[in-house]
Amino acid sequence: MKNARPLPSYLVQRYHGWRATTHAENKAWYRRLADEGQRPRAMIISCCDSRIHVTSIFGADEGEFFIHRNIAGLVPPYAPDGDHHGTSAAVEYAVTVLKVANLLVVGHSNCGGVRGCHDMCAGLAPQLEEKTSFIGRWMDLLRPSYERQAGIADESERLRAMEKEAVLVSIENLMTFPFVQAAVEAESLTLHGLWNDIGEGVVECYDPETGKFMPV
Ligand SMILES: [Zn+2]
């Protein structure tokens, strides 16, 4: 395995800092996490974007959130076809094994994945149309949203509408998983759609009464 190299020094330093402070001061807590296993209350699905920091936003400690991140924070529809489905596996584990009480889908402003879908559908990113583009094929999940929002003249408003619709598409897709549907119907699981404005630091939550995202 010659391609796995030693850790870069900037990360080694940060690790030693963490071990000497945070870990050293909370040793019993880490020991208990290891011994008792995880019992997270919520699952969070968000974008890979490095600016999205759900553990900071919600002030979370280790063991509190079961987190899955992918491009644009999307959930695909239920497809038991024997293929490799990372997101679906994470949802299955969170709902059927960990039995989380809340599942949050977190979209965000300035999302590059959503921008990619927008540009692909607008004919501006032919490379994403290639069969070999993993990003393009993943963002196909959001293609219908482009059609629905195409009437919005202002591009940044159109992108924002697509970012929020991506959250709702994911929640709709979550409900196609039989175990998610069963847990929601049994009221042991609630689904929540959020959107985070990076620059403003605002988090909005989808309100089913108004059909809009409202500041929390
Ligand atoms: Zn993103």
XYZ file of N, CA and C and ligand atoms in Angstrom:
649
model
N 0.837 -1.212 0.000
C 0.000 0.000 0.000
C 0.864 1.250 0.000
N 1.554 1.524 -1.117
C 2.484 2.645 -1.101
C 1.772 3.996 -1.260
N 0.486 3.955 -1.566
C -0.193 5.229 -1.812
C -0.804 5.866 -0.572
N -0.762 5.189 0.566
C -1.252 5.805 1.808
C -0.048 6.362 2.560
N 0.050 7.681 2.613
C 1.248 8.338 3.137
C 1.056 8.790 4.581
N 2.184 9.106 5.261
C 2.064 9.617 6.637
C 1.261 10.918 6.686
N 0.682 11.195 7.846
C -0.169 12.370 8.023
C 0.643 13.660 7.866
N 0.107 14.662 7.142
C 0.808 15.949 7.034
C 1.017 16.584 8.409
N 2.109 17.326 8.538
C 2.499 17.816 9.873
C 1.470 18.754 10.482
N 0.780 19.556 9.655
C -0.193 20.479 10.255
C -1.323 19.723 10.954
N -1.633 18.524 10.422
C -2.682 17.723 11.068
C -2.143 16.990 12.297
N -0.878 16.577 12.233
C -0.261 15.926 13.388
C -0.272 16.897 14.571
N 0.095 18.147 14.305
C 0.119 19.151 15.382
C -1.267 19.360 15.976
N -2.260 19.479 15.094
C -3.615 19.714 15.599
C -4.095 18.519 16.431
N -3.776 17.325 15.950
C -4.186 16.135 16.686
C -3.568 16.131 18.088
N -2.264 16.407 18.179
C -1.617 16.384 19.489
C -2.206 17.459 20.406
N -2.590 18.581 19.811
C -3.239 19.634 20.597
C -4.566 19.152 21.181
N -5.342 18.489 20.349
C -6.652 17.972 20.792
C -6.476 16.916 21.893
N -5.480 16.027 21.663
C -5.280 14.927 22.608
C -4.830 15.452 23.974
N -4.018 16.520 23.948
C -3.468 17.064 25.196
C -4.482 17.920 25.950
N -5.503 18.410 25.254
C -6.462 19.310 25.913
C -7.841 18.653 25.998
N -8.597 18.734 24.903
C -9.982 18.244 24.899
C -10.078 16.795 25.384
N -9.238 15.936 24.820
C -9.329 14.529 25.207
C -8.849 14.303 26.643
N -7.724 14.953 26.986
C -7.166 14.758 28.329
C -8.136 15.221 29.419
N -8.874 16.282 29.107
C -9.785 16.840 30.116
C -11.114 16.087 30.198
N -11.371 15.217 29.238
C -12.670 14.518 29.209
C -12.501 13.014 29.035
N -11.443 12.488 29.655
C -11.110 11.078 29.437
C -12.239 10.128 29.799
N -12.889 10.379 30.912
C -13.957 9.484 31.370
C -15.117 9.483 30.375
N -15.369 10.657 29.835
C -16.467 10.823 28.871
C -16.190 10.013 27.606
N -14.950 10.089 27.105
C -14.596 9.314 25.911
C -14.632 7.816 26.201
N -14.184 7.433 27.410
C -14.202 6.028 27.795
C -15.638 5.514 27.802
N -16.542 6.352 28.338
C -17.946 5.935 28.402
C -18.548 5.810 27.003
N -18.191 6.744 26.125
C -18.676 6.655 24.732
C -18.235 5.341 24.101
N -16.991 4.952 24.358
C -16.459 3.719 23.781
C -17.149 2.498 24.370
N -17.361 2.517 25.696
C -17.914 1.343 26.376
C -19.415 1.170 26.133
N -20.117 2.286 26.116
C -21.584 2.199 26.049
C -22.136 2.242 24.639
N -21.292 2.561 23.662
C -21.773 2.639 22.279
C -22.477 3.955 22.031
N -22.855 4.144 20.780
C -23.494 5.424 20.452
C -25.011 5.337 20.562
N -25.587 6.431 21.050
C -27.043 6.539 21.082
C -27.443 7.938 20.616
N -27.114 8.264 19.363
C -27.413 9.619 18.895
C -28.925 9.840 18.795
N -29.332 11.068 19.110
C -30.744 11.374 19.065
C -31.192 11.724 17.649
N -30.242 12.252 16.869
C -30.617 12.737 15.537
C -29.631 12.287 14.482
N -30.154 12.129 13.270
C -29.296 11.966 12.098
C -29.342 13.272 11.323
N -28.180 13.680 10.824
C -28.134 14.877 9.992
C -27.521 14.512 8.645
N -28.218 14.901 7.585
C -27.694 14.716 6.236
C -27.410 16.102 5.680
N -26.151 16.369 5.351
C -25.817 17.692 4.829
C -24.834 17.566 3.680
N -24.505 18.715 3.100
C -23.569 18.757 1.979
C -22.146 18.528 2.480
N -21.290 18.040 1.582
C -19.856 17.883 1.907
C -19.167 19.237 2.083
N -19.796 20.295 1.604
C -19.185 21.633 1.622
C -18.528 21.925 2.968
N -17.251 22.318 2.904
C -16.458 22.513 4.132
C -16.972 23.655 4.999
N -17.829 24.513 4.416
C -18.344 25.646 5.199
C -19.562 25.275 6.038
N -20.102 24.098 5.780
C -21.301 23.678 6.527
C -20.849 22.885 7.739
N -21.193 23.411 8.913
C -20.620 22.882 10.141
C -21.756 22.617 11.134
N -22.494 21.557 10.888
C -23.689 21.337 11.720
C -23.337 21.138 13.194
N -22.170 20.578 13.478
C -21.815 20.375 14.881
C -21.565 21.717 15.576
N -21.082 22.713 14.823
C -20.933 24.051 15.412
C -22.279 24.719 15.587
N -23.093 24.653 14.536
C -24.400 25.335 14.566
C -25.237 24.853 15.752
N -25.197 23.546 16.005
C -26.031 23.001 17.082
C -25.222 22.694 18.346
N -23.975 23.128 18.372
C -23.147 22.940 19.568
C -23.095 21.492 20.021
N -22.845 20.588 19.083
C -22.961 19.156 19.402
C -21.684 18.566 19.970
N -21.849 17.645 20.883
C -20.731 16.859 21.394
C -20.647 15.537 20.631
N -19.532 14.843 20.823
C -19.390 13.508 20.242
C -20.532 12.611 20.738
N -21.046 11.799 19.836
C -22.095 10.868 20.238
C -23.511 11.400 20.070
N -23.640 12.681 19.744
C -24.994 13.261 19.670
C -25.661 13.147 18.308
N -24.855 13.333 17.252
C -25.419 13.316 15.909
C -24.786 12.226 15.058
N -25.628 11.525 14.334
C -25.168 10.571 13.328
C -25.191 11.348 12.015
N -24.011 11.616 11.454
C -23.925 12.567 10.345
C -23.528 11.889 9.043
N -24.270 12.190 7.989
C -23.903 11.717 6.664
C -23.811 12.930 5.753
N -22.732 13.004 4.991
C -22.563 14.126 4.082
C -22.323 13.606 2.678
N -22.933 14.279 1.708
C -22.649 13.969 0.306
C -22.825 15.240 -0.510
N -22.600 15.163 -1.805
C -22.738 16.349 -2.653
C -24.184 16.851 -2.593
N -24.340 18.080 -2.125
C -25.622 18.779 -2.001
C -26.537 18.207 -0.907
N -26.072 17.207 -0.172
C -26.883 16.674 0.934
C -28.163 16.009 0.459
N -28.076 15.268 -0.641
C -29.280 14.665 -1.228
C -29.526 13.244 -0.728
N -30.789 12.865 -0.707
C -31.162 11.465 -0.461
C -31.786 10.932 -1.746
N -31.276 9.817 -2.267
C -31.883 9.235 -3.475
C -33.149 8.461 -3.093
N -33.972 8.118 -4.078
C -35.143 7.291 -3.759
C -34.714 5.869 -3.371
N -35.584 5.192 -2.669
C -35.397 3.785 -2.288
C -35.189 2.949 -3.542
N -34.060 2.245 -3.621
C -33.764 1.441 -4.820
C -33.021 0.177 -4.405
N -33.756 -0.865 -3.957
C -33.110 -2.095 -3.497
C -32.656 -2.955 -4.670
N -31.620 -2.478 -5.381
C -31.192 -3.135 -6.617
C -29.856 -3.866 -6.479
N -29.374 -4.025 -5.227
C -28.130 -4.753 -5.030
C -26.885 -3.940 -5.347
N -27.048 -2.652 -5.655
C -25.909 -1.792 -5.986
C -25.317 -1.166 -4.722
N -24.293 -0.327 -4.889
C -23.665 0.338 -3.740
C -24.415 1.645 -3.439
N -25.071 1.724 -2.296
C -25.830 2.926 -1.949
C -25.396 3.435 -0.576
N -24.402 4.314 -0.551
C -23.850 4.806 0.720
C -24.842 5.593 1.544
N -25.552 6.494 0.877
C -26.507 7.328 1.611
C -27.642 6.475 2.166
N -28.149 5.572 1.335
C -29.259 4.716 1.778
C -28.813 3.811 2.927
N -27.558 3.352 2.893
C -27.042 2.518 3.986
C -27.002 3.317 5.288
N -26.575 4.570 5.209
C -26.509 5.416 6.406
C -27.906 5.660 6.971
N -28.871 5.901 6.094
C -30.256 6.123 6.542
C -30.803 4.849 7.186
N -30.532 3.710 6.543
C -31.005 2.434 7.078
C -30.454 2.188 8.489
N -29.160 2.444 8.658
C -28.542 2.210 9.974
C -29.119 3.146 11.033
N -29.249 4.419 10.657
C -29.752 5.413 11.624
C -31.175 5.094 12.066
N -32.004 4.669 11.109
C -33.432 4.493 11.414
C -33.719 3.115 12.012
N -33.091 2.064 11.460
C -33.469 0.724 11.911
C -32.627 0.206 13.076
N -31.368 0.659 13.178
C -30.504 0.170 14.261
C -30.411 1.189 15.394
N -30.042 2.424 15.043
C -29.884 3.448 16.084
C -31.230 4.007 16.534
N -32.222 3.893 15.685
C -33.575 4.398 15.964
C -33.549 5.863 16.397
N -32.925 6.702 15.572
C -32.886 8.139 15.864
C -34.309 8.696 15.885
N -34.492 9.725 16.697
C -35.825 10.324 16.832
C -36.073 11.397 15.782
N -34.999 12.046 15.347
C -35.132 13.150 14.396
C -34.147 12.976 13.254
N -34.610 13.256 12.052
C -33.723 13.192 10.880
C -33.779 14.546 10.176
N -32.646 15.233 10.159
C -32.577 16.569 9.583
C -31.853 16.523 8.238
N -32.464 17.111 7.228
C -31.783 17.301 5.945
C -31.425 18.780 5.864
N -30.126 19.058 5.715
C -29.664 20.447 5.767
C -29.084 20.883 4.421
N -29.794 21.765 3.738
C -29.279 22.375 2.514
C -28.572 23.679 2.862
N -27.984 24.329 1.863
C -27.272 25.571 2.188
C -27.149 26.526 1.002
N -26.835 27.780 1.315
C -26.617 28.805 0.292
C -25.308 28.533 -0.433
N -25.164 29.081 -1.628
C -23.918 29.001 -2.395
C -23.458 27.560 -2.596
N -24.420 26.643 -2.798
C -24.077 25.222 -2.913
C -23.532 24.911 -4.317
N -22.313 24.431 -4.365
C -21.679 24.120 -5.645
C -22.350 22.961 -6.365
N -22.891 22.013 -5.604
C -23.577 20.871 -6.208
C -24.841 21.315 -6.923
N -25.603 22.162 -6.238
C -26.840 22.672 -6.828
C -26.516 23.550 -8.035
N -25.471 24.359 -7.904
C -25.008 25.191 -9.029
C -24.644 24.296 -10.216
N -23.981 23.181 -9.945
C -23.596 22.254 -11.010
C -24.822 21.691 -11.718
N -25.831 21.325 -10.941
C -27.073 20.796 -11.525
C -27.733 21.867 -12.389
N -27.779 23.080 -11.859
C -28.364 24.210 -12.582
C -27.654 24.413 -13.916
N -26.320 24.462 -13.872
C -25.551 24.732 -15.089
C -25.654 23.573 -16.085
N -25.679 22.343 -15.550
C -25.833 21.176 -16.425
C -27.179 21.253 -17.157
N -28.235 21.545 -16.421
C -29.568 21.595 -17.032
C -29.699 22.782 -17.989
N -28.924 23.846 -17.726
C -28.986 25.036 -18.587
C -28.081 24.886 -19.813
N -27.402 23.734 -19.919
C -26.527 23.495 -21.068
C -25.165 24.161 -20.942
N -24.830 24.613 -19.738
C -23.567 25.331 -19.530
C -22.439 24.439 -19.025
N -22.761 23.189 -18.708
C -21.732 22.306 -18.137
C -21.823 20.922 -18.785
N -21.475 20.860 -20.100
C -21.623 19.578 -20.824
C -20.830 18.432 -20.202
N -19.730 18.765 -19.502
C -18.918 17.692 -18.887
C -19.728 16.933 -17.833
N -20.714 17.618 -17.222
C -21.540 16.946 -16.211
C -22.569 16.011 -16.839
N -22.812 16.182 -18.128
C -23.758 15.300 -18.829
C -23.130 13.954 -19.175
N -21.792 13.872 -19.103
C -21.118 12.617 -19.441
C -21.569 11.500 -18.498
N -21.696 10.316 -19.067
C -22.105 9.163 -18.255
C -21.097 8.905 -17.136
N -19.822 9.256 -17.407
C -18.738 8.987 -16.448
C -18.668 10.022 -15.326
N -19.494 11.068 -15.375
C -19.453 12.084 -14.314
C -20.287 11.620 -13.123
N -19.615 11.269 -12.037
C -20.356 10.874 -10.832
C -21.187 12.035 -10.305
N -20.619 13.251 -10.405
C -21.348 14.429 -9.903
C -22.617 14.638 -10.727
N -22.441 14.591 -12.054
C -23.597 14.806 -12.919
C -24.705 13.800 -12.668
N -24.321 12.514 -12.553
C -25.353 11.473 -12.365
C -25.996 11.587 -10.981
N -25.190 12.023 -9.992
C -25.764 12.223 -8.648
C -26.745 13.385 -8.687
N -26.351 14.470 -9.389
C -27.195 15.658 -9.411
C -28.409 15.491 -10.328
N -28.464 14.390 -11.097
C -29.686 14.079 -11.843
C -30.893 14.034 -10.904
N -30.617 13.692 -9.643
C -31.701 13.619 -8.649
C -32.466 14.941 -8.556
N -31.759 16.038 -8.875
C -32.377 17.358 -8.707
C -32.839 17.970 -10.032
N -32.661 17.237 -11.120
C -33.006 17.750 -12.443
C -34.453 18.294 -12.530
N -35.447 17.554 -12.005
C -36.831 18.073 -12.114
C -36.996 19.438 -11.459
N -36.166 19.712 -10.450
C -36.255 20.999 -9.770
C -35.862 22.143 -10.695
N -34.879 21.902 -11.548
C -34.468 22.949 -12.493
C -35.652 23.329 -13.382
N -36.364 22.314 -13.865
C -37.521 22.585 -14.730
C -38.563 23.415 -13.981
N -38.786 23.039 -12.717
C -39.821 23.737 -11.939
C -39.436 25.178 -11.630
N -38.142 25.447 -11.451
C -37.711 26.792 -11.043
C -37.220 27.621 -12.222
N -37.285 27.065 -13.430
C -36.717 27.754 -14.599
C -37.382 29.115 -14.847
N -38.612 29.274 -14.349
C -39.335 30.528 -14.573
C -38.827 31.700 -13.744
N -38.016 31.449 -12.734
C -37.488 32.538 -11.905
C -36.381 33.248 -12.687
N -36.596 34.539 -12.964
C -35.684 35.259 -13.861
C -34.302 35.475 -13.232
N -34.279 35.868 -11.960
C -33.002 36.185 -11.310
C -32.243 34.899 -10.966
N -31.001 34.813 -11.425
C -30.275 33.553 -11.271
C -30.029 33.183 -9.812
N -29.643 34.161 -8.991
C -29.343 33.805 -7.594
C -30.615 33.367 -6.863
N -31.751 33.982 -7.234
C -33.025 33.539 -6.630
C -33.390 32.137 -7.098
N -33.086 31.870 -8.359
C -33.389 30.550 -8.921
C -32.550 29.469 -8.228
N -31.274 29.794 -8.015
C -30.398 28.841 -7.330
C -30.868 28.600 -5.901
N -31.266 29.683 -5.222
C -31.739 29.564 -3.841
C -32.990 28.682 -3.788
N -33.877 28.870 -4.761
C -35.098 28.053 -4.811
C -34.734 26.583 -5.027
N -33.733 26.342 -5.865
C -33.303 24.955 -6.100
C -32.645 24.356 -4.861
N -31.865 25.166 -4.141
C -31.216 24.680 -2.915
C -32.267 24.234 -1.897
N -33.341 25.023 -1.791
C -34.383 24.673 -0.825
C -35.213 23.490 -1.326
N -35.444 23.464 -2.635
C -36.228 22.350 -3.170
C -35.457 21.035 -3.041
N -34.128 21.105 -3.104
C -33.305 19.899 -2.939
C -33.603 19.236 -1.592
N -33.810 20.062 -0.568
C -34.121 19.542 0.773
C -35.465 18.810 0.745
N -36.431 19.406 0.064
C -37.769 18.799 0.018
C -37.779 17.526 -0.830
N -37.013 17.528 -1.917
C -36.896 16.324 -2.751
C -36.312 15.188 -1.907
N -35.307 15.516 -1.087
C -34.689 14.494 -0.236
C -35.685 13.955 0.782
N -36.496 14.833 1.353
C -37.484 14.373 2.337
C -38.538 13.487 1.657
N -38.938 13.887 0.454
C -39.869 13.039 -0.312
C -39.252 11.673 -0.583
N -37.979 11.687 -0.970
C -37.294 10.417 -1.253
C -37.133 9.579 0.008
N -36.872 10.225 1.140
C -36.769 9.484 2.410
C -38.035 8.678 2.659
N -39.173 9.275 2.329
C -40.454 8.607 2.599
C -40.700 7.416 1.677
N -39.854 7.236 0.638
C -39.992 6.042 -0.206
C -39.305 4.821 0.415
N -38.521 5.048 1.496
C -37.894 3.923 2.207
C -38.937 3.343 3.169
N -39.286 2.056 3.023
C -40.358 1.498 3.856
C -40.111 1.673 5.354
N -38.825 1.531 5.787
C -38.569 1.642 7.229
C -38.665 3.086 7.712
N -38.401 4.045 6.834
C -38.583 5.463 7.215
C -40.080 5.755 7.322
N -40.811 5.331 6.316
C -42.256 5.563 6.315
C -42.906 4.943 7.563
N -42.482 3.718 7.893
C -43.058 3.034 9.057
C -42.743 3.790 10.345
N -41.506 4.273 10.486
C -41.114 4.983 11.711
C -41.828 6.326 11.817
N -42.015 6.998 10.678
C -42.733 8.282 10.680
C -44.190 8.050 11.063
N -44.780 7.014 10.482
C -46.195 6.724 10.779
C -46.379 6.288 12.227
N -45.381 5.618 12.793
C -45.443 5.199 14.205
C -45.098 6.354 15.156
N -44.763 7.506 14.569
C -44.381 8.708 15.328
C -43.149 8.499 16.191
N -42.286 7.572 15.789
C -41.015 7.414 16.492
C -39.910 8.187 15.782
N -40.227 8.719 14.615
C -39.245 9.489 13.829
C -39.927 10.706 13.223
N -39.235 11.867 13.335
C -39.719 13.053 12.627
C -38.658 13.515 11.638
N -39.110 14.007 10.488
C -38.214 14.507 9.444
C -38.256 16.032 9.449
N -37.111 16.653 9.196
C -37.032 18.111 9.231
C -36.186 18.610 8.063
N -36.660 19.659 7.403
C -35.914 20.243 6.287
C -35.358 21.597 6.670
N -34.033 21.740 6.587
C -33.394 23.001 6.978
C -32.561 23.543 5.815
N -32.342 24.841 5.866
C -31.478 25.498 4.884
C -30.650 26.537 5.614
N -29.340 26.493 5.391
C -28.399 27.342 6.117
C -27.808 28.401 5.179
N -28.016 29.666 5.541
C -27.388 30.767 4.803
C -25.999 30.976 5.389
N -24.969 30.636 4.628
C -23.601 30.655 5.156
C -23.191 32.059 5.596
N -23.417 33.040 4.732
C -22.950 34.393 5.022
C -23.664 35.032 6.198
N -24.968 34.830 6.265
C -25.771 35.447 7.326
C -25.795 34.611 8.597
N -25.408 33.357 8.505
C -25.475 32.486 9.683
C -26.901 32.174 10.091
N -27.815 32.288 9.138
C -29.230 32.036 9.430
C -29.578 30.591 9.059
N -30.366 29.949 9.931
C -30.897 28.628 9.604
C -32.411 28.757 9.452
N -32.931 28.319 8.326
C -34.375 28.312 8.097
C -34.881 26.878 8.114
N -36.118 26.718 8.595
C -36.735 25.391 8.683
C -38.007 25.380 7.846
N -38.201 24.332 7.094
C -39.417 24.237 6.279
C -40.649 24.137 7.176
N -41.623 25.010 6.885
C -42.859 25.030 7.657
C -43.988 24.457 6.799
N -44.509 23.286 7.176
C -45.536 22.664 6.327
C -46.829 23.484 6.258
N -47.059 24.358 7.249
C -48.279 25.192 7.245
C -48.252 26.188 6.088
N -47.116 26.873 5.940
C -47.013 27.920 4.907
C -46.388 27.397 3.630
N -45.760 26.210 3.706
C -45.064 25.685 2.536
C -43.794 26.450 2.230
N -43.260 27.168 3.267
C -42.052 27.963 3.051
C -41.014 27.654 4.116
N -39.776 28.025 3.802
C -38.713 27.935 4.799
C -38.748 29.202 5.639
N -38.814 29.048 6.955
C -38.902 30.193 7.877
C -37.691 30.174 8.816
N -37.154 31.387 9.155
C -36.015 31.421 10.094
C -36.370 30.741 11.414
N -35.432 29.976 11.928
C -35.666 29.249 13.196
C -35.593 30.244 14.350
Zn -23.349 22.171 -1.095
